mmCIF file of C-alpha atoms in Angstrom:
data_model
loop_
_atom_site.group_PDB
_atom_site.id
_atom_site.type_symbol
_atom_site.label_atom_id
_atom_site.label_comp_id
_atom_site.label_asym_id
_atom_site.label_seq_id
_atom_site.Cartn_x
_atom_site.Cartn_y
_atom_site.Cartn_z
ATOM 1 C CA MET V 36 73.180 -15.293 -74.975
ATOM 2 C CA ALA V 37 72.527 -16.868 -72.145
ATOM 3 C CA ALA V 38 69.397 -16.570 -70.224
ATOM 4 C CA PRO V 39 69.216 -14.383 -66.900
ATOM 5 C CA SER V 40 69.861 -16.252 -63.855
ATOM 6 C CA SER V 41 67.472 -16.418 -60.404
ATOM 7 C CA ALA V 42 69.333 -13.072 -59.208
ATOM 8 C CA GLU V 43 68.804 -11.152 -62.618
ATOM 9 C CA ARG V 44 65.033 -12.244 -62.800
ATOM 10 C CA LYS V 45 64.867 -10.946 -59.487
ATOM 11 C CA ALA V 46 66.301 -7.589 -60.205
ATOM 12 C CA CYS V 47 64.271 -7.424 -63.365
ATOM 13 C CA TRP V 48 60.859 -8.054 -61.509
ATOM 14 C CA SER V 49 61.516 -5.581 -58.678
ATOM 15 C CA ALA V 50 62.665 -2.493 -61.505
ATOM 16 C CA ARG V 51 59.130 -3.745 -63.555
ATOM 17 C CA ASP V 52 57.044 -3.289 -60.016
ATOM 18 C CA ARG V 53 58.879 0.027 -59.343
ATOM 19 C CA LEU V 54 58.160 1.074 -62.769
ATOM 20 C CA TRP V 55 54.308 0.216 -62.644
ATOM 21 C CA LYS V 56 53.819 1.964 -59.435
ATOM 22 C CA CYS V 57 55.378 4.714 -60.629
ATOM 23 C CA LEU V 58 53.004 4.633 -63.634
ATOM 24 C CA ASP V 59 50.077 3.968 -60.935
ATOM 25 C CA ASP V 60 50.934 7.181 -58.832
ATOM 26 C CA ASN V 61 51.509 9.411 -61.848
ATOM 27 C CA ASN V 62 48.300 8.011 -63.723
ATOM 28 C CA ASP V 63 49.903 6.104 -66.290
ATOM 29 C CA GLN V 64 52.314 9.370 -67.698
ATOM 30 C CA ALA V 65 55.352 8.041 -68.799
ATOM 31 C CA SER V 66 57.011 11.209 -68.958
ATOM 32 C CA SER V 67 57.258 11.263 -65.200
ATOM 33 C CA CYS V 68 59.226 8.239 -64.705
ATOM 34 C CA GLN V 69 61.837 8.494 -67.381
ATOM 35 C CA ASP V 70 64.423 7.393 -64.729
ATOM 36 C CA VAL V 71 62.244 4.371 -63.398
ATOM 37 C CA GLN V 72 61.856 3.472 -66.901
ATOM 38 C CA ARG V 73 65.401 3.276 -67.740
ATOM 39 C CA GLU V 74 66.676 1.565 -64.730
ATOM 40 C CA PHE V 75 63.716 -1.084 -65.986
ATOM 41 C CA GLU V 76 65.067 -1.273 -69.355
ATOM 42 C CA ALA V 77 68.752 -1.648 -67.756
ATOM 43 C CA SER V 78 67.789 -4.486 -65.474
ATOM 44 C CA CYS V 79 65.816 -6.178 -68.206
ATOM 45 C CA PRO V 80 66.747 -8.253 -71.872
ATOM 46 C CA ALA V 81 64.932 -6.097 -74.493
ATOM 47 C CA GLN V 82 62.165 -8.812 -75.185
ATOM 48 C CA TRP V 83 61.230 -9.044 -71.735
ATOM 49 C CA VAL V 84 60.925 -5.139 -71.703
ATOM 50 C CA LYS V 85 58.347 -5.087 -74.736
ATOM 51 C CA TYR V 86 56.616 -8.589 -72.836
ATOM 52 C CA PHE V 87 56.016 -6.517 -69.741
ATOM 53 C CA THR V 88 55.000 -3.113 -71.414
ATOM 54 C CA LYS V 89 52.289 -5.447 -73.761
ATOM 55 C CA ARG V 90 51.543 -7.042 -70.196
ATOM 56 C CA ARG V 91 50.589 -3.691 -68.628
ATOM 57 C CA ASP V 92 48.734 -2.592 -71.492
ATOM 58 C CA TYR V 93 46.497 -5.715 -71.436
ATOM 59 C CA LEU V 94 46.202 -6.053 -67.306
ATOM 60 C CA LYS V 95 45.081 -1.886 -67.908
ATOM 61 C CA TYR V 96 42.358 -2.719 -70.720
ATOM 62 C CA LYS V 97 41.182 -5.661 -68.582
ATOM 63 C CA GLU V 98 40.705 -3.549 -65.732
ATOM 64 C CA LYS V 99 38.773 -1.049 -67.690
ATOM 65 C CA MET V 100 36.779 -3.389 -69.146
ATOM 66 C CA GLN V 101 35.770 -4.972 -66.000
ATOM 67 C CA THR V 102 35.100 -1.517 -64.181
ATOM 68 C CA GLU V 103 33.473 0.224 -66.846
ATOM 69 C CA GLY V 104 31.880 -2.061 -69.032
ATOM 70 C CA PHE V 105 32.187 -2.325 -72.715
ATOM 71 C CA SER V 106 29.420 -2.273 -75.679
ATOM 72 C CA PRO V 107 29.613 -5.324 -77.412
ATOM 73 C CA ALA V 108 30.494 -4.190 -81.130
ATOM 74 C CA ASP V 109 27.925 -4.602 -84.145
ATOM 75 C CA GLY V 110 27.969 -7.985 -85.809
ATOM 76 C CA PRO V 111 28.371 -8.487 -89.393
ATOM 77 C CA GLN V 112 26.068 -6.624 -91.538
ATOM 78 C CA GLN V 113 23.494 -8.880 -92.916
ATOM 79 C CA PRO V 114 23.635 -8.481 -96.717
ATOM 80 C CA SER V 115 20.032 -6.565 -97.278
ATOM 81 C CA ILE X 296 -19.146 -25.741 -28.832
ATOM 82 C CA LEU X 297 -15.969 -25.407 -31.072
ATOM 83 C CA LYS X 298 -17.022 -24.332 -34.312
ATOM 84 C CA LYS X 299 -13.932 -24.958 -36.193
ATOM 85 C CA LEU X 300 -10.697 -26.857 -34.964
ATOM 86 C CA GLU X 301 -7.468 -25.898 -36.934
ATOM 87 C CA TYR X 302 -4.287 -27.882 -36.242
ATOM 88 C CA LYS X 303 -0.712 -26.432 -36.221
ATOM 89 C CA THR X 304 1.806 -28.828 -36.508
ATOM 90 C CA CYS X 305 5.104 -27.856 -34.254
ATOM 91 C CA PHE X 306 8.453 -29.683 -34.314
ATOM 92 C CA HIS X 307 10.209 -29.437 -31.081
ATOM 93 C CA GLY X 308 12.884 -31.465 -29.869
ATOM 94 C CA GLY X 309 12.384 -33.775 -32.961
ATOM 95 C CA ARG X 310 9.308 -35.108 -32.284
ATOM 96 C CA LEU X 311 6.087 -34.398 -33.724
ATOM 97 C CA LEU X 312 3.782 -32.421 -31.422
ATOM 98 C CA ARG X 313 0.671 -30.903 -32.567
ATOM 99 C CA CYS X 314 -0.683 -27.447 -31.458
ATOM 100 C CA VAL X 315 -4.494 -27.076 -31.444
ATOM 101 C CA LEU X 316 -5.301 -23.331 -33.063
ATOM 102 C CA MET X 317 -8.641 -22.306 -31.720
ATOM 103 C CA THR X 318 -10.628 -19.823 -33.980
ATOM 104 C CA PRO X 319 -11.874 -16.749 -32.169
ATOM 105 C CA GLY X 320 -14.990 -17.218 -30.352
ATOM 106 C CA THR X 321 -14.521 -20.452 -28.450
ATOM 107 C CA GLN X 322 -15.302 -19.740 -24.692
ATOM 108 C CA GLN X 323 -15.799 -23.442 -23.329
ATOM 109 C CA SER X 324 -13.312 -25.945 -22.190
ATOM 110 C CA PHE X 325 -11.872 -28.681 -24.372
ATOM 111 C CA PRO X 326 -14.646 -31.617 -24.264
ATOM 112 C CA SER X 327 -12.694 -34.559 -24.005
ATOM 113 C CA SER X 328 -13.142 -35.674 -27.794
ATOM 114 C CA VAL X 329 -10.686 -32.477 -28.862
ATOM 115 C CA MET X 330 -8.036 -33.837 -25.801
ATOM 116 C CA GLN X 331 -8.261 -37.056 -27.272
ATOM 117 C CA LYS X 332 -6.658 -35.245 -30.620
ATOM 118 C CA MET X 333 -4.277 -33.786 -28.743
ATOM 119 C CA HIS X 334 -0.697 -35.921 -29.301
ATOM 120 C CA LEU X 335 2.023 -35.723 -27.635
ATOM 121 C CA SER X 336 3.801 -38.597 -28.822
ATOM 122 C CA SER X 337 5.166 -41.673 -27.058
ATOM 123 C CA GLU X 338 5.883 -39.809 -24.106
ATOM 124 C CA PRO X 339 4.040 -41.396 -21.233
ATOM 125 C CA LEU X 340 1.886 -38.860 -19.143
ATOM 126 C CA THR X 341 4.358 -37.378 -16.389
ATOM 127 C CA ARG X 342 4.873 -34.282 -14.841
ATOM 128 C CA GLY X 343 7.387 -33.436 -17.580
ATOM 129 C CA ARG X 344 4.442 -33.977 -20.031
ATOM 130 C CA LEU X 345 2.719 -31.032 -19.097
ATOM 131 C CA HIS X 346 5.988 -28.752 -18.597
ATOM 132 C CA THR X 347 6.476 -30.118 -22.556
ATOM 133 C CA VAL X 348 2.677 -28.974 -23.181
ATOM 134 C CA LYS X 349 3.729 -25.294 -21.448
ATOM 135 C CA ARG X 350 6.915 -25.076 -23.754
ATOM 136 C CA MET X 351 4.908 -26.142 -26.864
ATOM 137 C CA SER X 352 2.250 -23.552 -26.333
ATOM 138 C CA GLY X 353 4.895 -21.161 -26.207
ATOM 139 C CA LEU X 354 6.276 -22.171 -29.523
ATOM 140 C CA CYS X 355 2.908 -21.737 -31.232
ATOM 141 C CA GLY X 356 2.036 -19.033 -28.927
ATOM 142 C CA SER X 357 2.917 -16.629 -31.918
ATOM 143 C CA LEU X 358 0.435 -17.631 -33.974
ATOM 144 C CA TRP X 359 -2.303 -17.915 -31.170
ATOM 145 C CA HIS X 360 -4.816 -15.211 -31.012
ATOM 146 C CA GLY X 361 -3.482 -13.394 -27.495
ATOM 147 C CA ARG X 362 -6.371 -13.630 -25.488
ATOM 148 C CA HIS X 363 -6.595 -17.400 -26.049
ATOM 149 C CA HIS X 364 -3.538 -18.204 -24.900
ATOM 150 C CA GLN X 365 -4.159 -18.694 -21.470
ATOM 151 C CA LEU X 366 -7.390 -20.660 -21.903
ATOM 152 C CA PRO X 367 -6.307 -23.834 -23.361
ATOM 153 C CA LEU X 368 -3.292 -23.799 -20.506
ATOM 154 C CA VAL X 369 -5.960 -23.576 -17.813
ATOM 155 C CA THR X 370 -7.954 -26.569 -19.178
ATOM 156 C CA LEU X 371 -5.252 -28.485 -19.895
ATOM 157 C CA ARG X 372 -4.148 -28.320 -16.469
ATOM 158 C CA SER X 373 -6.988 -28.875 -14.766
ATOM 159 C CA PHE X 374 -7.801 -31.742 -17.118
ATOM 160 C CA LEU X 375 -4.254 -33.520 -16.706
ATOM 161 C CA SER X 376 -4.551 -32.394 -13.086
ATOM 162 C CA GLN X 377 -1.042 -33.015 -12.050
ATOM 163 C CA GLY X 378 -1.167 -30.860 -8.952
ATOM 164 C CA PRO X 379 1.263 -28.268 -8.142
ATOM 165 C CA ASN X 380 3.826 -27.466 -10.864
ATOM 166 C CA PRO X 381 6.294 -30.028 -12.036
ATOM 167 C CA SER X 382 9.683 -29.789 -10.108
ATOM 168 C CA THR X 383 12.378 -27.974 -12.023
ATOM 169 C CA ALA X 384 14.755 -30.483 -11.404
ATOM 170 C CA ALA X 385 12.641 -32.939 -13.791
ATOM 171 C CA ALA X 386 11.819 -30.001 -15.823
ATOM 172 C CA ARG X 387 15.962 -29.904 -16.381
ATOM 173 C CA VAL X 388 16.389 -33.298 -16.957
ATOM 174 C CA LYS X 389 13.922 -32.802 -19.379
ATOM 175 C CA LEU X 390 15.139 -30.241 -21.187
ATOM 176 C CA ARG X 391 18.630 -31.943 -21.383
ATOM 177 C CA THR X 392 17.526 -34.974 -22.863
ATOM 178 C CA ARG X 393 15.643 -32.788 -25.503
ATOM 179 C CA LEU X 394 18.731 -30.850 -26.307
ATOM 180 C CA LEU X 395 20.758 -34.524 -26.546
ATOM 181 C CA VAL X 396 18.307 -35.504 -28.852
ATOM 182 C CA THR X 397 18.144 -32.215 -30.511
ATOM 183 C CA LEU X 398 21.926 -32.583 -31.159
ATOM 184 C CA LEU X 399 22.196 -36.243 -31.827
ATOM 185 C CA PHE X 400 19.262 -35.918 -34.769
ATOM 186 C CA GLY X 401 21.453 -32.542 -35.811
ATOM 187 C CA GLY X 402 24.337 -34.579 -35.586
ATOM 188 C CA GLY X 403 23.034 -37.333 -37.455
ATOM 189 C CA LEU X 404 21.768 -35.017 -40.033
ATOM 190 C CA VAL X 405 25.097 -33.320 -40.820
ATOM 191 C CA GLY X 406 26.853 -36.672 -40.681
ATOM 192 C CA THR X 407 24.960 -38.096 -43.121
ATOM 193 C CA TRP X 408 25.010 -34.662 -45.469
ATOM 194 C CA TRP X 409 28.774 -34.994 -45.289
ATOM 195 C CA TYR X 410 29.016 -38.603 -46.294
ATOM 196 C CA VAL X 411 26.910 -37.940 -48.930
ATOM 197 C CA TYR X 412 28.876 -34.902 -50.085
ATOM 198 C CA MET X 413 32.225 -37.267 -49.961
ATOM 199 C CA GLU X 414 30.634 -39.598 -51.953
ATOM 200 C CA LYS X 415 29.742 -37.330 -54.681
ATOM 201 C CA GLN X 416 33.230 -35.648 -54.707
ATOM 202 C CA TYR X 417 34.448 -39.167 -55.188
ATOM 203 C CA LYS X 418 32.290 -39.931 -58.302
ATOM 204 C CA LEU X 419 33.233 -36.426 -59.844
ATOM 205 C CA GLN X 420 36.956 -37.698 -59.521
ATOM 206 C CA ARG X 421 36.366 -40.822 -60.864
ATOM 207 C CA GLN X 422 34.484 -39.396 -63.765
ATOM 208 C CA ARG X 423 37.190 -36.870 -64.624
ATOM 209 C CA VAL X 424 39.736 -39.635 -64.418
ATOM 210 C CA GLU X 425 37.539 -41.713 -67.031
ATOM 211 C CA GLN X 426 37.351 -38.592 -69.297
ATOM 212 C CA LEU X 427 41.275 -37.885 -68.956
ATOM 213 C CA LYS X 428 41.871 -41.576 -69.710
ATOM 214 C CA LYS X 429 39.935 -41.324 -73.004
ATOM 215 C CA VAL X 430 41.959 -38.366 -74.239
ATOM 216 C CA ALA X 431 45.018 -40.306 -73.115
ATOM 217 C CA LEU X 432 47.750 -38.009 -73.679
ATOM 218 C CA GLY X 433 51.420 -38.848 -73.232
ATOM 219 C CA GLN X 434 50.765 -42.349 -74.684
ATOM 220 C CA GLY X 435 54.066 -41.691 -76.586
ATOM 221 C CA ASN X 436 57.557 -42.697 -75.549
ATOM 222 C CA PHE X 437 60.202 -39.707 -75.342
ATOM 223 C CA SER X 438 63.756 -39.933 -75.527
ATOM 224 C CA LEU X 439 66.019 -36.826 -74.565
ATOM 225 C CA VAL X 440 68.963 -35.754 -72.811
ATOM 226 C CA ASP X 441 68.862 -34.456 -68.739
ATOM 227 C CA HIS X 442 70.872 -31.409 -67.081
ATOM 228 C CA ARG X 443 73.311 -33.683 -66.355
ATOM 229 C CA GLY X 444 74.041 -34.788 -70.096
ATOM 230 C CA GLN X 445 72.449 -38.348 -69.602
ATOM 231 C CA ARG X 446 70.004 -39.942 -71.837
ATOM 232 C CA ARG X 447 66.670 -40.142 -70.454
ATOM 233 C CA THR X 448 63.133 -41.980 -71.933
ATOM 234 C CA LYS X 449 60.200 -42.078 -70.442
ATOM 235 C CA ALA X 450 60.322 -45.870 -69.409
ATOM 236 C CA ASP X 451 63.217 -44.566 -67.158
ATOM 237 C CA PHE X 452 60.246 -42.644 -65.306
ATOM 238 C CA LEU X 453 57.888 -45.330 -64.962
ATOM 239 C CA GLY X 454 57.208 -46.516 -61.381
ATOM 240 C CA SER X 455 56.875 -42.867 -59.672
ATOM 241 C CA TRP X 456 54.464 -39.943 -60.234
ATOM 242 C CA VAL X 457 55.664 -37.284 -62.357
ATOM 243 C CA LEU X 458 55.101 -33.638 -62.695
ATOM 244 C CA LEU X 459 55.825 -32.361 -65.864
ATOM 245 C CA TYR X 460 56.011 -28.692 -67.359
ATOM 246 C CA PHE X 461 57.101 -27.681 -70.536
ATOM 247 C CA GLY X 462 58.865 -24.050 -70.694
ATOM 248 C CA PHE X 463 62.244 -22.571 -71.671
ATOM 249 C CA THR X 464 64.696 -20.919 -69.788
ATOM 250 C CA HIS X 465 64.411 -17.240 -71.624
ATOM 251 C CA CYS X 466 60.961 -17.083 -70.367
ATOM 252 C CA PRO X 467 60.101 -14.002 -68.277
ATOM 253 C CA ASP X 468 57.674 -14.737 -65.393
ATOM 254 C CA ILE X 469 55.495 -17.444 -65.877
ATOM 255 C CA CYS X 470 57.839 -20.384 -66.129
ATOM 256 C CA PRO X 471 59.777 -19.659 -62.708
ATOM 257 C CA ASP X 472 56.549 -18.942 -61.428
ATOM 258 C CA GLU X 473 54.846 -22.173 -62.469
ATOM 259 C CA LEU X 474 58.233 -24.001 -61.404
ATOM 260 C CA ASP X 475 58.279 -22.442 -57.983
ATOM 261 C CA LYS X 476 55.028 -23.346 -57.602
ATOM 262 C CA MET X 477 55.768 -27.170 -58.570
ATOM 263 C CA SER X 478 58.769 -26.862 -56.167
ATOM 264 C CA ALA X 479 56.238 -25.883 -53.579
ATOM 265 C CA VAL X 480 53.989 -28.606 -54.376
ATOM 266 C CA VAL X 481 56.540 -31.769 -54.436
ATOM 267 C CA ALA X 482 58.042 -29.911 -51.263
ATOM 268 C CA ALA X 483 54.709 -30.238 -49.619
ATOM 269 C CA LEU X 484 54.125 -33.888 -50.704
ATOM 270 C CA ASP X 485 57.673 -34.681 -49.470
ATOM 271 C CA LYS X 486 56.482 -33.924 -46.072
ATOM 272 C CA GLU X 487 53.884 -37.078 -46.089
ATOM 273 C CA PRO X 488 55.657 -39.827 -45.131
ATOM 274 C CA SER X 489 52.588 -42.293 -46.338
ATOM 275 C CA LEU X 490 52.552 -40.772 -49.948
ATOM 276 C CA PRO X 491 55.076 -42.005 -52.831
ATOM 277 C CA PRO X 492 57.810 -39.186 -53.736
ATOM 278 C CA VAL X 493 56.833 -37.311 -56.921
ATOM 279 C CA GLN X 494 59.350 -36.619 -59.626
ATOM 280 C CA PRO X 495 59.199 -32.861 -60.940
ATOM 281 C CA ILE X 496 60.214 -32.842 -64.910
ATOM 282 C CA PHE X 497 60.790 -29.179 -67.000
ATOM 283 C CA ILE X 498 61.121 -30.180 -70.424
ATOM 284 C CA THR X 499 61.928 -27.338 -72.818
ATOM 285 C CA VAL X 500 60.207 -26.022 -76.024
ATOM 286 C CA ASP X 501 63.272 -23.841 -76.795
ATOM 287 C CA PRO X 502 65.702 -26.568 -77.604
ATOM 288 C CA GLU X 503 67.676 -24.086 -79.895
ATOM 289 C CA ARG X 504 68.971 -21.994 -77.108
ATOM 290 C CA ASP X 505 68.416 -24.484 -74.093
ATOM 291 C CA ASP X 506 71.056 -26.819 -74.405
ATOM 292 C CA VAL X 507 72.483 -28.860 -71.396
ATOM 293 C CA ALA X 508 74.472 -26.107 -69.489
ATOM 294 C CA ALA X 509 71.775 -23.702 -69.754
ATOM 295 C CA LEU X 510 69.290 -26.545 -68.188
ATOM 296 C CA ALA X 511 71.539 -27.031 -65.574
ATOM 297 C CA LYS X 512 72.070 -23.590 -64.496
ATOM 298 C CA TYR X 513 68.354 -22.925 -64.261
ATOM 299 C CA VAL X 514 66.700 -26.082 -62.746
ATOM 300 C CA LYS X 515 69.019 -25.509 -59.608
ATOM 301 C CA ASP X 516 67.055 -22.546 -58.409
ATOM 302 C CA PHE X 517 63.908 -24.341 -57.804
ATOM 303 C CA HIS X 518 63.463 -28.190 -56.480
ATOM 304 C CA PRO X 519 66.525 -30.043 -55.888
ATOM 305 C CA ARG X 520 64.967 -32.990 -57.274
ATOM 306 C CA LEU X 521 63.603 -31.244 -60.626
ATOM 307 C CA ILE X 522 65.059 -32.789 -64.045
ATOM 308 C CA GLY X 523 65.507 -30.621 -66.665
ATOM 309 C CA LEU X 524 65.181 -32.237 -70.174
ATOM 310 C CA THR X 525 66.409 -31.316 -73.525
ATOM 311 C CA GLY X 526 67.163 -32.821 -77.129
ATOM 312 C CA THR X 527 67.319 -32.045 -80.339
ATOM 313 C CA ALA X 528 64.525 -30.248 -82.255
ATOM 314 C CA GLU X 529 63.142 -33.356 -83.105
ATOM 315 C CA GLU X 530 63.254 -35.420 -80.161
ATOM 316 C CA VAL X 531 61.574 -31.939 -78.143
ATOM 317 C CA LYS X 532 58.767 -32.089 -80.523
ATOM 318 C CA HIS X 533 57.894 -35.576 -80.492
ATOM 319 C CA ALA X 534 57.922 -34.923 -76.741
ATOM 320 C CA GLY X 535 55.591 -32.095 -77.221
ATOM 321 C CA ARG X 536 53.295 -33.601 -79.341
ATOM 322 C CA ASP X 537 52.646 -36.694 -76.861
ATOM 323 C CA TYR X 538 51.278 -34.029 -74.759
ATOM 324 C CA ARG X 539 49.627 -31.851 -77.467
ATOM 325 C CA VAL X 540 51.898 -28.977 -76.275
ATOM 326 C CA TYR X 541 51.480 -26.159 -78.194
ATOM 327 C CA ALA X 542 54.693 -24.007 -78.267
ATOM 328 C CA SER X 543 55.617 -21.103 -81.000
ATOM 329 C CA PRO X 544 58.919 -19.057 -81.122
ATOM 330 C CA GLY X 545 57.980 -15.554 -81.724
ATOM 331 C CA PRO X 546 59.686 -12.862 -83.801
ATOM 332 C CA LYS X 547 63.852 -12.429 -83.224
ATOM 333 C CA ASP X 548 65.288 -9.604 -81.460
ATOM 334 C CA ASP X 549 68.030 -7.549 -82.525
ATOM 335 C CA ASP X 550 69.994 -9.404 -80.392
ATOM 336 C CA GLY X 551 68.501 -12.630 -81.241
ATOM 337 C CA ASP X 552 66.132 -12.998 -78.262
ATOM 338 C CA TYR X 553 62.892 -13.988 -78.348
ATOM 339 C CA ILE X 554 59.827 -15.357 -76.404
ATOM 340 C CA VAL X 555 58.469 -18.954 -77.053
ATOM 341 C CA ASP X 556 54.504 -19.118 -76.854
ATOM 342 C CA HIS X 557 53.379 -21.858 -75.111
ATOM 343 C CA THR X 558 50.686 -24.147 -73.468
ATOM 344 C CA ILE X 559 51.171 -23.013 -69.557
ATOM 345 C CA LEU X 560 49.961 -26.233 -68.018
ATOM 346 C CA ILE X 561 51.360 -28.545 -65.588
ATOM 347 C CA TYR X 562 50.989 -32.289 -66.237
ATOM 348 C CA LEU X 563 50.272 -34.893 -63.445
ATOM 349 C CA ILE X 564 51.511 -38.494 -64.676
ATOM 350 C CA THR X 565 50.918 -42.072 -62.962
ATOM 351 C CA PRO X 566 53.561 -44.348 -62.146
ATOM 352 C CA ASP X 567 51.855 -46.327 -65.249
ATOM 353 C CA GLY X 568 53.194 -43.392 -67.522
ATOM 354 C CA LEU X 569 49.673 -42.207 -68.020
ATOM 355 C CA PHE X 570 48.785 -38.751 -68.301
ATOM 356 C CA LEU X 571 45.973 -38.298 -65.007
ATOM 357 C CA ASP X 572 45.584 -34.864 -64.829
ATOM 358 C CA TYR X 573 46.584 -31.075 -65.721
ATOM 359 C CA TYR X 574 46.660 -27.946 -63.696
ATOM 360 C CA ASN X 575 46.697 -24.605 -64.891
ATOM 361 C CA ARG X 576 47.549 -20.933 -63.843
ATOM 362 C CA MET X 577 44.355 -20.453 -61.966
ATOM 363 C CA LYS X 578 45.019 -23.365 -59.096
ATOM 364 C CA ASN X 579 47.782 -22.592 -56.220
ATOM 365 C CA ALA X 580 50.042 -24.615 -55.016
ATOM 366 C CA GLU X 581 47.557 -25.948 -52.155
ATOM 367 C CA GLN X 582 45.105 -26.938 -54.474
ATOM 368 C CA ILE X 583 47.370 -28.932 -56.575
ATOM 369 C CA THR X 584 48.818 -30.541 -53.485
ATOM 370 C CA GLU X 585 45.566 -31.522 -52.357
ATOM 371 C CA SER X 586 44.180 -32.583 -55.830
ATOM 372 C CA ILE X 587 47.397 -34.665 -56.661
ATOM 373 C CA LYS X 588 47.014 -36.332 -52.843
ATOM 374 C CA ASN X 589 43.545 -37.199 -53.586
ATOM 375 C CA HIS X 590 44.936 -39.419 -57.037
ATOM 376 C CA MET X 591 47.272 -41.043 -54.907
ATOM 377 C CA ASN X 592 44.515 -42.038 -52.776
ATOM 378 C CA VAL X 593 42.203 -43.005 -55.665
ATOM 379 C CA HIS X 594 45.116 -45.094 -57.387
ATOM 380 C CA VAL X 595 45.841 -47.164 -54.532
ATOM 381 C CA LYS X 596 42.431 -48.065 -53.995
ATOM 382 C CA LEU X 597 42.003 -49.648 -57.463
#
């Protein structure tokens, strides 16, 4: 399977951007963005779909950490 | 009789003038001994001096007790006895001189600070170069095939500066981004006629899929001088090891697709073939261009 060309890459990226914008607008409800999702999956290789989905999860998580903060987990319990 | 004299030091126009603060309760005029303590440095007793005194008093005025403000001025004037007020022309000349002196002094300060700052930057850069030399990456000699099918070894690139990036053609977004950035840096450096041309190189970490044809297709999207290098798995691994590049192919998909996890760094290599610096995702094209320019200048000096 040949690697995507420059044009194909750009098509994939813009489909991804549209999907992410849709999700942002709809508060991450995937159900509202089904057609954009389908478009995205059609424009990009399967591996890239997985990669970008994980990337979005990571970015959301990072944003949450930066805005809401986090409580550090308890360390290993000392043997009593 | 003055019970207590407090001296307040004022700066004015870079020259030290001393203000005299008087404690409340003083009614009398200055005795001559007090006036002797009134230092006006290196200025001849001219009309302008009175003006200086007036201005200086004005500066310290906020600290003076209100009703005593006029007292020393009146007594000073009577003591110095210069007659009528100094002409405004003379006063303006004096003002201009003072301004000039202030500016020169300030300029001197800024100049000194700037010089010290540049020295420090130069020293920091030298330290970093020393540290990187100790790490001594890229010592080995790789032998790979370029995207036109020609065999290339590390020796072929000696004599020119090299920007090296490890990646793979199936890379979703990072490799194209970094290669775009690298192309922008090379283009910016090309614009400087005094600097030697930089050779951008792309080495694949995915030799299984990235053969000569795949590389040829890939590199044409970036800077025209970009050379893509590939080879057998062993050759590529050898080159990666020289630069301590981490590369790990991920799990394969249904259609055999996979993503290779790898170090995302752009390496700068000197004409002697030695690794000099690296740039990660956080550095943008301008910062990298600046850094390379600095390295080139320092290198020439050495």
